[in-house]
Amino acid sequence: MVLLPPCVPDSCGKEFRQSLRQPSPNYPHGQKKRKPRVVPAFTIQAMQRNTRVAPPPKCGVYDPLPARPTMFRKCYQRGEFPVCIEFTSCGKKLSWKVPVEKLDFHHYLPMFFDGLAEGTYPFDFIVEQGINDLITKGAYKVLPVVPQLIIPIKNAFATKRPAVLCHALRCIQMLVTGCDRVGEALVPYYRQILPTLNLFKDRNRNIGAGIDHTTSRGENVGDMIEDTLQILERYGGPDAFINIKYMVPTYESCVLN
């Protein structure tokens, strides 16, 4: 004898069939959308569905270059410079083993300027103090060496590191103010050394109502660039301003105004 299942009313059958059509409460309602694929621009893939064009890459014009050992560091580590650091009760200074006036400026001055790209101690201290001593005690020998200093200055600016830029700008100010006619000799080379200054001239930190202590320490790039351009205009002769204005359009004269 076969037992048949009890008969289900028609109304209960309709409710059962409708419950099968409804989505389960364990899953979100509707079909889940897929994330769009990121594809390169100006390609056939960009015309496909569910795709998104990748944004253009950043140019990185303000990104600093990685530090590299300079020729100055290699020569100093080999002991080719007649100089060493001397610690005294008043601080530290450079001690020269030979008189500075007897040095070959065509060899040593470009080597010291090549070390402007160094941003670590003791190389930055030796470079700045060495250039100061060479300019102070042998200013009359600097003018013929100016063409050999352009490439080291350009390489130091190309690092785009704020500490190196301020370091190089201080040395340029010492070079222009401490030697006769050097400011005029630098005018033909403005197109090589001023593009980076134009890039960083107005790039200052916005700290709101805070106090920027880098300005008082001479480490603010924007202020250092403005001071350097004014010194170049004062010591560069009558053609200095028009050449600076050509490379740095936002610069305003400190002599004509």
Short mmCIF file of C-alpha atoms in Angstrom, two decimals:
data_model
loop_
_atom_site.label_atom_id
_atom_site.label_comp_id
_atom_site.label_asym_id
_atom_site.label_seq_id
_atom_site.Cartn_x
_atom_site.Cartn_y
_atom_site.Cartn_z
CA MET A 1 0.00 0.00 0.00
CA VAL A 2 1.50 3.32 -1.15
CA LEU A 3 1.03 6.39 1.00
CA LEU A 4 0.46 9.58 -0.96
CA PRO A 5 1.59 12.97 0.39
CA PRO A 6 -1.12 15.11 1.75
CA CYS A 7 -2.61 17.52 -0.70
CA VAL A 8 -1.32 21.08 -0.40
CA PRO A 9 -3.83 23.85 -0.90
CA ASP A 10 -3.42 25.92 -4.07
CA SER A 11 -2.91 29.12 -2.10
CA CYS A 12 0.03 27.61 -0.20
CA GLY A 13 1.56 26.46 -3.46
CA LYS A 14 1.47 29.96 -4.88
CA GLU A 15 3.20 31.37 -1.79
CA PHE A 16 5.85 28.68 -2.02
CA ARG A 17 6.54 29.40 -5.68
CA GLN A 18 6.73 33.15 -5.05
CA SER A 19 9.21 32.62 -2.22
CA LEU A 20 11.50 30.78 -4.61
CA ARG A 21 11.60 33.78 -6.95
CA GLN A 22 12.62 36.23 -4.21
CA PRO A 23 16.37 36.75 -3.55
CA SER A 24 17.86 35.17 -0.51
CA PRO A 25 18.34 37.52 2.49
CA ASN A 26 21.95 36.30 2.80
CA TYR A 27 22.98 38.01 -0.45
CA PRO A 28 22.68 41.68 -1.48
CA HIS A 29 19.78 42.57 -3.69
CA GLY A 30 20.52 42.95 -7.34
CA GLN A 31 23.52 41.92 -9.36
CA LYS A 32 26.92 42.97 -8.01
CA LYS A 33 28.84 45.32 -10.33
CA ARG A 34 32.40 44.53 -11.25
CA LYS A 35 35.12 47.08 -10.71
CA PRO A 36 36.15 48.78 -13.95
CA ARG A 37 39.49 47.82 -15.40
CA VAL A 38 42.17 50.49 -15.65
CA VAL A 39 43.45 50.66 -19.21
CA PRO A 40 45.93 52.99 -20.96
CA ALA A 41 44.59 55.98 -22.80
CA PHE A 42 44.29 56.27 -26.58
CA THR A 43 44.00 52.50 -27.08
CA ILE A 44 41.30 50.10 -28.28
CA GLN A 45 40.86 48.92 -24.71
CA ALA A 46 39.65 52.37 -23.70
CA MET A 47 36.58 51.88 -25.94
CA GLN A 48 35.52 48.65 -24.23
CA ARG A 49 32.85 48.41 -21.57
CA ASN A 50 33.52 48.56 -17.86
CA THR A 51 36.91 50.22 -18.32
CA ARG A 52 38.49 53.35 -16.91
CA VAL A 53 41.30 55.30 -18.55
CA ALA A 54 44.46 55.59 -16.45
CA PRO A 55 45.44 59.17 -15.52
CA PRO A 56 48.62 60.62 -17.02
CA PRO A 57 51.80 60.00 -15.02
CA LYS A 58 53.30 62.72 -12.86
CA CYS A 59 56.17 64.65 -14.41
CA GLY A 60 58.14 64.79 -11.15
CA VAL A 61 59.69 68.15 -11.96
CA TYR A 62 60.23 68.91 -8.25
CA ASP A 63 61.45 65.44 -7.27
CA PRO A 64 65.06 65.50 -6.00
CA LEU A 65 67.65 63.34 -7.66
CA PRO A 66 69.26 60.55 -5.64
CA ALA A 67 72.56 61.44 -4.01
CA ARG A 68 75.63 60.39 -5.96
CA PRO A 69 79.29 60.55 -4.95
CA THR A 70 81.02 63.51 -6.54
CA MET A 71 84.58 63.89 -7.74
CA PHE A 72 85.25 66.12 -4.74
CA ARG A 73 84.39 63.29 -2.33
CA LYS A 74 86.62 60.82 -4.16
CA CYS A 75 89.56 63.22 -4.21
CA TYR A 76 89.10 64.15 -0.55
CA GLN A 77 88.98 60.53 0.53
CA ARG A 78 92.20 59.90 -1.41
CA GLY A 79 93.86 62.80 0.46
CA GLU A 80 94.44 65.03 -2.57
CA PHE A 81 93.38 68.26 -0.82
CA PRO A 82 95.88 70.04 1.43
CA VAL A 83 93.23 70.76 4.04
CA CYS A 84 91.81 69.22 7.20
CA ILE A 85 89.25 70.12 9.86
CA GLU A 86 90.67 71.66 13.02
CA PHE A 87 88.61 71.74 16.22
CA THR A 88 89.27 74.73 18.47
CA SER A 89 87.68 76.27 21.53
CA CYS A 90 85.69 78.61 19.25
CA GLY A 91 84.39 75.80 17.05
CA LYS A 92 85.76 74.08 13.96
CA LYS A 93 87.60 75.56 11.00
CA LEU A 94 89.69 74.49 8.04
CA SER A 95 93.41 74.17 8.45
CA TRP A 96 95.41 74.56 5.22
CA LYS A 97 98.74 72.76 4.93
CA VAL A 98 100.02 75.25 2.32
CA PRO A 99 99.34 78.97 1.83
CA VAL A 100 96.08 79.52 -0.04
CA GLU A 101 97.66 82.15 -2.30
CA LYS A 102 100.05 79.55 -3.76
CA LEU A 103 97.34 77.06 -4.77
CA ASP A 104 96.41 76.41 -8.38
CA PHE A 105 92.94 77.93 -8.58
CA HIS A 106 92.26 76.36 -11.99
CA HIS A 107 92.44 72.97 -10.32
CA TYR A 108 91.19 73.42 -6.76
CA LEU A 109 88.38 75.97 -7.15
CA PRO A 110 86.37 73.90 -9.69
CA MET A 111 86.91 70.84 -7.49
CA PHE A 112 85.47 72.64 -4.48
CA PHE A 113 82.51 73.84 -6.54
CA ASP A 114 81.97 70.27 -7.71
CA GLY A 115 81.41 69.41 -4.05
CA LEU A 116 78.39 71.73 -3.88
CA ALA A 117 76.24 68.71 -4.75
CA GLU A 118 77.24 67.10 -1.44
CA GLY A 119 74.67 67.54 1.29
CA THR A 120 76.21 65.57 4.15
CA TYR A 121 78.81 66.37 6.79
CA PRO A 122 81.79 66.86 6.62
CA PHE A 123 81.79 67.47 2.87
CA ASP A 124 79.33 70.37 2.89
CA PHE A 125 81.29 72.13 5.66
CA ILE A 126 84.64 71.62 3.89
CA VAL A 127 83.24 72.89 0.59
CA GLU A 128 81.66 76.05 1.97
CA GLN A 129 84.63 76.96 4.19
CA GLY A 130 87.11 76.08 1.46
CA ILE A 131 85.37 78.30 -1.09
CA ASN A 132 85.21 81.10 1.47
CA ASP A 133 88.96 80.85 2.16
CA LEU A 134 89.84 80.70 -1.54
CA ILE A 135 87.71 83.75 -2.34
CA THR A 136 88.89 85.73 0.67
CA LYS A 137 92.62 85.15 0.21
CA GLY A 138 92.84 84.79 -3.57
CA ALA A 139 90.04 86.90 -5.04
CA TYR A 140 92.28 88.19 -7.83
CA LYS A 141 92.70 84.63 -9.19
CA VAL A 142 88.99 83.78 -9.45
CA LEU A 143 87.94 85.68 -12.58
CA PRO A 144 89.82 83.49 -15.13
CA VAL A 145 88.34 80.36 -13.53
CA VAL A 146 84.66 81.40 -13.88
CA PRO A 147 83.95 79.35 -17.07
CA GLN A 148 85.06 76.19 -15.26
CA LEU A 149 82.59 76.80 -12.42
CA ILE A 150 79.39 76.79 -14.51
CA ILE A 151 79.02 73.01 -14.93
CA PRO A 152 79.55 72.28 -11.19
CA ILE A 153 76.99 74.95 -10.27
CA LYS A 154 74.53 73.54 -12.80
CA ASN A 155 75.02 70.01 -11.44
CA ALA A 156 74.41 71.22 -7.89
CA PHE A 157 71.16 72.92 -8.92
CA ALA A 158 70.08 69.82 -10.85
CA THR A 159 69.91 67.80 -7.62
CA LYS A 160 66.80 69.83 -6.62
CA ARG A 161 67.45 69.15 -2.95
CA PRO A 162 66.60 72.21 -0.81
CA ALA A 163 69.67 71.87 1.43
CA VAL A 164 71.99 71.64 -1.59
CA LEU A 165 70.29 74.57 -3.31
CA CYS A 166 70.72 76.84 -0.28
CA HIS A 167 74.31 75.65 0.10
CA ALA A 168 75.11 76.46 -3.54
CA LEU A 169 73.33 79.83 -3.41
CA ARG A 170 75.39 80.94 -0.41
CA CYS A 171 78.60 80.09 -2.25
CA ILE A 172 77.44 81.98 -5.36
CA GLN A 173 76.75 85.03 -3.22
CA MET A 174 80.25 84.82 -1.74
CA LEU A 175 81.70 84.42 -5.24
CA VAL A 176 79.90 87.45 -6.70
CA THR A 177 80.35 89.81 -3.76
CA GLY A 178 83.92 88.82 -2.90
CA CYS A 179 85.53 89.04 -6.36
CA ASP A 180 85.69 91.92 -8.80
CA ARG A 181 83.88 91.61 -12.14
CA VAL A 182 82.77 88.05 -11.47
CA GLY A 183 79.12 89.16 -11.47
CA GLU A 184 79.54 90.53 -15.00
CA ALA A 185 81.34 87.37 -16.11
CA LEU A 186 78.37 85.24 -15.02
CA VAL A 187 75.82 87.10 -17.19
CA PRO A 188 76.43 85.01 -20.37
CA TYR A 189 75.82 81.83 -18.34
CA TYR A 190 72.42 82.78 -16.91
CA ARG A 191 70.64 80.46 -19.34
CA GLN A 192 72.44 77.49 -17.82
CA ILE A 193 72.17 78.26 -14.10
CA LEU A 194 68.88 80.17 -13.73
CA PRO A 195 66.19 77.68 -14.98
CA THR A 196 66.23 75.74 -11.71
CA LEU A 197 66.01 79.00 -9.73
CA ASN A 198 62.94 79.94 -11.75
CA LEU A 199 61.42 76.60 -10.81
CA PHE A 200 61.90 76.99 -7.05
CA LYS A 201 61.58 80.77 -6.73
CA ASP A 202 58.00 80.77 -5.39
CA ARG A 203 57.98 77.30 -3.86
CA ASN A 204 57.70 78.15 -0.17
CA ARG A 205 56.02 76.18 2.58
CA ASN A 206 52.60 77.41 3.71
CA ILE A 207 52.44 76.86 7.48
CA GLY A 208 49.62 79.29 8.17
CA ALA A 209 50.07 81.25 11.38
CA GLY A 210 53.19 79.32 12.36
CA ILE A 211 56.76 80.61 12.35
CA ASP A 212 59.10 79.38 9.65
CA HIS A 213 62.49 79.18 11.36
CA THR A 214 64.26 78.25 8.11
CA THR A 215 64.09 81.92 7.07
CA SER A 216 66.23 83.09 9.98
CA ARG A 217 68.73 80.25 9.45
CA GLY A 218 69.13 80.99 5.74
CA GLU A 219 67.58 77.67 4.72
CA ASN A 220 64.47 78.93 2.93
CA VAL A 221 64.90 78.25 -0.78
CA GLY A 222 62.55 80.98 -2.02
CA ASP A 223 64.18 83.73 0.05
CA MET A 224 67.69 82.57 -0.84
CA ILE A 225 66.85 82.62 -4.56
CA GLU A 226 65.40 86.13 -4.31
CA ASP A 227 68.50 87.41 -2.46
CA THR A 228 70.82 85.75 -4.97
CA LEU A 229 69.00 87.24 -7.96
CA GLN A 230 69.21 90.70 -6.41
CA ILE A 231 72.96 90.29 -5.85
CA LEU A 232 73.42 89.12 -9.44
CA GLU A 233 71.57 92.19 -10.67
CA ARG A 234 73.59 94.61 -8.54
CA TYR A 235 76.95 93.17 -9.50
CA GLY A 236 76.10 92.07 -13.04
CA GLY A 237 76.24 95.40 -14.80
CA PRO A 238 73.65 97.04 -17.08
CA ASP A 239 72.71 93.82 -18.93
CA ALA A 240 72.06 91.73 -15.83
CA PHE A 241 68.41 92.61 -15.25
CA ILE A 242 67.17 91.93 -18.78
CA ASN A 243 68.92 88.57 -18.82
CA ILE A 244 67.54 87.62 -15.40
CA LYS A 245 64.05 88.73 -16.47
CA TYR A 246 64.30 86.55 -19.57
CA MET A 247 64.96 83.42 -17.50
CA VAL A 248 62.91 84.34 -14.39
CA PRO A 249 59.84 86.27 -15.63
CA THR A 250 58.44 86.84 -12.12
CA TYR A 251 61.55 88.65 -10.91
CA GLU A 252 61.24 92.39 -10.24
CA SER A 253 64.25 94.68 -10.31
CA CYS A 254 65.73 95.89 -7.05
CA VAL A 255 67.75 98.63 -8.78
CA LEU A 256 65.30 100.15 -11.27
CA ASN A 257 62.31 100.18 -8.90
#
